[in-house]
Amino acid sequence: MKENINGVECEYEYVRRETNDGDTVVFLHGWGGGLESFSGAFRAVTDMGVSALNFAFPKKVPSDWGVYDYASYLNNFLRSKDISDPIIIGHSFGGRIGIITAAQGLCSKLMLVDSAGMRPHFSLRKKLAVARYHRRVKRGKPLDGSGSIDYNNTDPEMRGVFVRIVNTHLEKLLPYIKCPTLIVWGRTDGETPPYMAKRLNARIDGSRLEYLDGGHYAYVESHYGFVRLVKSFITE
C-alpha cells in the first residue's frame, strides 16, 4: 500500500487486529532498505495475532530534509492511521527515527537493532579518507566511489539528505528515553560497531543489551534468534 502525506509518498504493510488490545508494532528499516527488510519478523508478529505496521521510508524527499523531518513524517503517518504509542523496532537508520520518537515520548517500547545515530570513533585511516573526500569536494571532482557504500548507492539527488543525516548525532536525546528499551546488536557489526551498543545501553536508563551472531544485518543472519527476542519483548 502507498500513502501520500504533504506530497511525499511512502509504502507500508499494515495488519490491524480489531480484537487486539495491545500496542501496534512498527518496523522501521535501515537506509536503502524497504518493505522486504523486516518482512520475516513482520510476518512472525502478525502470525501471533498482534497488530503490526511494516513501514518503508519515502524514496524521494525534499532536498533540505534531515533526520528530524523523517521522524516528523512518521509521526504524521501514524496519526493518519490512528496509531498511538506503538512499539518501535528500528534497524540502523530506522533506529535513528526510533530514538527521536522515544525521546519525544511517542512510543510505548523501543527496540534498537544495530542502530545508527551515535558519534563514531575515527581511526587514522578513516580521518585520512574523510580528508580526501573533502579535498575532492573542494576541487569539484567526482565523488562516486569515494564515499561509503550507502552514500554511493544513494540517488545523487538524495545524497545531500544522506550526508545531513549521517552528520546528525543523537546522544543528547538518550536521557529523555523513558520507555522500556531493548538494544539488539550483531557481535561483528563493522558499520555501527558494538561500542555504540554499549554507549546506548549506558545512557538509556533501564535499557537491556542482547547480542546476536552476525554483523550489521544480524537480525537476518540470526533470524530465529531475533524473532524470539521480538516476541518476548512485545509480550513482556
JSON list of N, CA and C in Angstrom, two decimals, residues 10 13 20 44-45 47 50 62 88 97 104 108-109 118 120 142 151 163-165 172 174 182 187 212 215 222:
[
{"chain": "A", "resi": 10, "resn": "CYS", "atom": "N", "xyz": [5.09, 7.28, 0.66]},
{"chain": "A", "resi": 10, "resn": "CYS", "atom": "CA", "xyz": [5.75, 6.15, 1.31]},
{"chain": "A", "resi": 10, "resn": "CYS", "atom": "C", "xyz": [4.96, 4.88, 1.00]},
{"chain": "A", "resi": 13, "resn": "GLU", "atom": "N", "xyz": [2.96, -1.86, 4.86]},
{"chain": "A", "resi": 13, "resn": "GLU", "atom": "CA", "xyz": [2.08, -3.01, 5.06]},
{"chain": "A", "resi": 13, "resn": "GLU", "atom": "C", "xyz": [1.51, -2.86, 6.46]},
{"chain": "A", "resi": 20, "resn": "ASN", "atom": "N", "xyz": [-7.44, -7.03, 19.10]},
{"chain": "A", "resi": 20, "resn": "ASN", "atom": "CA", "xyz": [-6.21, -6.96, 19.87]},
{"chain": "A", "resi": 20, "resn": "ASN", "atom": "C", "xyz": [-6.14, -5.63, 20.63]},
{"chain": "A", "resi": 44, "resn": "ALA", "atom": "N", "xyz": [6.07, -12.84, 11.39]},
{"chain": "A", "resi": 44, "resn": "ALA", "atom": "CA", "xyz": [6.08, -13.58, 12.65]},
{"chain": "A", "resi": 44, "resn": "ALA", "atom": "C", "xyz": [5.21, -12.89, 13.70]},
{"chain": "A", "resi": 45, "resn": "VAL", "atom": "N", "xyz": [5.27, -11.56, 13.74]},
{"chain": "A", "resi": 45, "resn": "VAL", "atom": "CA", "xyz": [4.48, -10.81, 14.71]},
{"chain": "A", "resi": 45, "resn": "VAL", "atom": "C", "xyz": [3.00, -10.87, 14.37]},
{"chain": "A", "resi": 47, "resn": "ASP", "atom": "N", "xyz": [1.50, -13.15, 12.73]},
{"chain": "A", "resi": 47, "resn": "ASP", "atom": "CA", "xyz": [1.05, -14.53, 12.96]},
{"chain": "A", "resi": 47, "resn": "ASP", "atom": "C", "xyz": [0.68, -14.76, 14.42]},
{"chain": "A", "resi": 50, "resn": "VAL", "atom": "N", "xyz": [-0.94, -10.08, 16.56]},
{"chain": "A", "resi": 50, "resn": "VAL", "atom": "CA", "xyz": [-0.64, -8.74, 17.04]},
{"chain": "A", "resi": 50, "resn": "VAL", "atom": "C", "xyz": [-0.72, -7.75, 15.87]},
{"chain": "A", "resi": 62, "resn": "PRO", "atom": "N", "xyz": [12.09, 16.18, 0.01]},
{"chain": "A", "resi": 62, "resn": "PRO", "atom": "CA", "xyz": [12.69, 17.50, -0.28]},
{"chain": "A", "resi": 62, "resn": "PRO", "atom": "C", "xyz": [14.18, 17.53, 0.04]},
{"chain": "A", "resi": 88, "resn": "ILE", "atom": "N", "xyz": [8.19, 0.43, 18.76]},
{"chain": "A", "resi": 88, "resn": "ILE", "atom": "CA", "xyz": [9.01, 0.70, 17.58]},
{"chain": "A", "resi": 88, "resn": "ILE", "atom": "C", "xyz": [10.24, -0.20, 17.57]},
{"chain": "A", "resi": 97, "resn": "ILE", "atom": "N", "xyz": [15.31, 7.11, 13.86]},
{"chain": "A", "resi": 97, "resn": "ILE", "atom": "CA", "xyz": [13.94, 7.61, 13.98]},
{"chain": "A", "resi": 97, "resn": "ILE", "atom": "C", "xyz": [13.31, 7.11, 15.28]},
{"chain": "A", "resi": 104, "resn": "GLN", "atom": "N", "xyz": [10.73, 11.79, 22.39]},
{"chain": "A", "resi": 104, "resn": "GLN", "atom": "CA", "xyz": [9.56, 12.67, 22.39]},
{"chain": "A", "resi": 104, "resn": "GLN", "atom": "C", "xyz": [8.39, 12.06, 23.17]},
{"chain": "A", "resi": 108, "resn": "SER", "atom": "N", "xyz": [5.60, 3.30, 23.19]},
{"chain": "A", "resi": 108, "resn": "SER", "atom": "CA", "xyz": [5.48, 2.60, 24.47]},
{"chain": "A", "resi": 108, "resn": "SER", "atom": "C", "xyz": [6.69, 1.74, 24.78]},
{"chain": "A", "resi": 109, "resn": "LYS", "atom": "N", "xyz": [7.35, 1.23, 23.72]},
{"chain": "A", "resi": 109, "resn": "LYS", "atom": "CA", "xyz": [8.57, 0.45, 23.87]},
{"chain": "A", "resi": 109, "resn": "LYS", "atom": "C", "xyz": [9.46, 0.72, 22.66]},
{"chain": "A", "resi": 118, "resn": "MET", "atom": "N", "xyz": [24.88, 7.34, 16.80]},
{"chain": "A", "resi": 118, "resn": "MET", "atom": "CA", "xyz": [25.95, 7.66, 17.74]},
{"chain": "A", "resi": 118, "resn": "MET", "atom": "C", "xyz": [27.16, 8.24, 17.00]},
{"chain": "A", "resi": 120, "resn": "PRO", "atom": "N", "xyz": [30.70, 8.41, 15.78]},
{"chain": "A", "resi": 120, "resn": "PRO", "atom": "CA", "xyz": [31.68, 7.33, 15.63]},
{"chain": "A", "resi": 120, "resn": "PRO", "atom": "C", "xyz": [33.07, 7.70, 16.13]},
{"chain": "A", "resi": 142, "resn": "PRO", "atom": "N", "xyz": [34.59, 14.40, -9.21]},
{"chain": "A", "resi": 142, "resn": "PRO", "atom": "CA", "xyz": [33.50, 13.43, -8.98]},
{"chain": "A", "resi": 142, "resn": "PRO", "atom": "C", "xyz": [33.70, 12.70, -7.67]},
{"chain": "A", "resi": 151, "resn": "TYR", "atom": "N", "xyz": [26.33, 5.77, 0.74]},
{"chain": "A", "resi": 151, "resn": "TYR", "atom": "CA", "xyz": [26.40, 7.04, 0.00]},
{"chain": "A", "resi": 151, "resn": "TYR", "atom": "C", "xyz": [26.41, 6.78, -1.50]},
{"chain": "A", "resi": 163, "resn": "VAL", "atom": "N", "xyz": [23.95, 12.82, 3.71]},
{"chain": "A", "resi": 163, "resn": "VAL", "atom": "CA", "xyz": [25.08, 13.41, 4.44]},
{"chain": "A", "resi": 163, "resn": "VAL", "atom": "C", "xyz": [24.60, 14.16, 5.67]},
{"chain": "A", "resi": 164, "resn": "ARG", "atom": "N", "xyz": [23.50, 14.89, 5.53]},
{"chain": "A", "resi": 164, "resn": "ARG", "atom": "CA", "xyz": [22.94, 15.64, 6.66]},
{"chain": "A", "resi": 164, "resn": "ARG", "atom": "C", "xyz": [22.53, 14.68, 7.78]},
{"chain": "A", "resi": 165, "resn": "ILE", "atom": "N", "xyz": [21.95, 13.54, 7.42]},
{"chain": "A", "resi": 165, "resn": "ILE", "atom": "CA", "xyz": [21.52, 12.56, 8.41]},
{"chain": "A", "resi": 165, "resn": "ILE", "atom": "C", "xyz": [22.72, 11.94, 9.12]},
{"chain": "A", "resi": 172, "resn": "LYS", "atom": "N", "xyz": [22.48, 13.33, 22.74]},
{"chain": "A", "resi": 172, "resn": "LYS", "atom": "CA", "xyz": [21.82, 14.25, 23.67]},
{"chain": "A", "resi": 172, "resn": "LYS", "atom": "C", "xyz": [20.37, 13.86, 23.98]},
{"chain": "A", "resi": 174, "resn": "LEU", "atom": "N", "xyz": [19.30, 10.67, 24.42]},
{"chain": "A", "resi": 174, "resn": "LEU", "atom": "CA", "xyz": [19.19, 9.38, 25.13]},
{"chain": "A", "resi": 174, "resn": "LEU", "atom": "C", "xyz": [18.65, 9.51, 26.56]},
{"chain": "A", "resi": 182, "resn": "LEU", "atom": "N", "xyz": [15.06, -2.22, 24.46]},
{"chain": "A", "resi": 182, "resn": "LEU", "atom": "CA", "xyz": [15.93, -3.37, 24.22]},
{"chain": "A", "resi": 182, "resn": "LEU", "atom": "C", "xyz": [16.87, -3.03, 23.07]},
{"chain": "A", "resi": 187, "resn": "ARG", "atom": "N", "xyz": [27.36, -9.14, 16.92]},
{"chain": "A", "resi": 187, "resn": "ARG", "atom": "CA", "xyz": [28.66, -9.16, 17.60]},
{"chain": "A", "resi": 187, "resn": "ARG", "atom": "C", "xyz": [29.79, -8.64, 16.72]},
{"chain": "A", "resi": 212, "resn": "LEU", "atom": "N", "xyz": [23.55, -10.79, 19.00]},
{"chain": "A", "resi": 212, "resn": "LEU", "atom": "CA", "xyz": [23.25, -11.87, 18.07]},
{"chain": "A", "resi": 212, "resn": "LEU", "atom": "C", "xyz": [24.51, -12.18, 17.26]},
{"chain": "A", "resi": 215, "resn": "GLY", "atom": "N", "xyz": [26.76, -9.58, 11.70]},
{"chain": "A", "resi": 215, "resn": "GLY", "atom": "CA", "xyz": [27.23, -8.21, 11.59]},
{"chain": "A", "resi": 215, "resn": "GLY", "atom": "C", "xyz": [26.11, -7.21, 11.65]},
{"chain": "A", "resi": 222, "resn": "SER", "atom": "N", "xyz": [20.81, -14.05, 12.02]},
{"chain": "A", "resi": 222, "resn": "SER", "atom": "CA", "xyz": [20.32, -14.84, 13.16]},
{"chain": "A", "resi": 222, "resn": "SER", "atom": "C", "xyz": [18.82, -14.62, 13.30]}
]
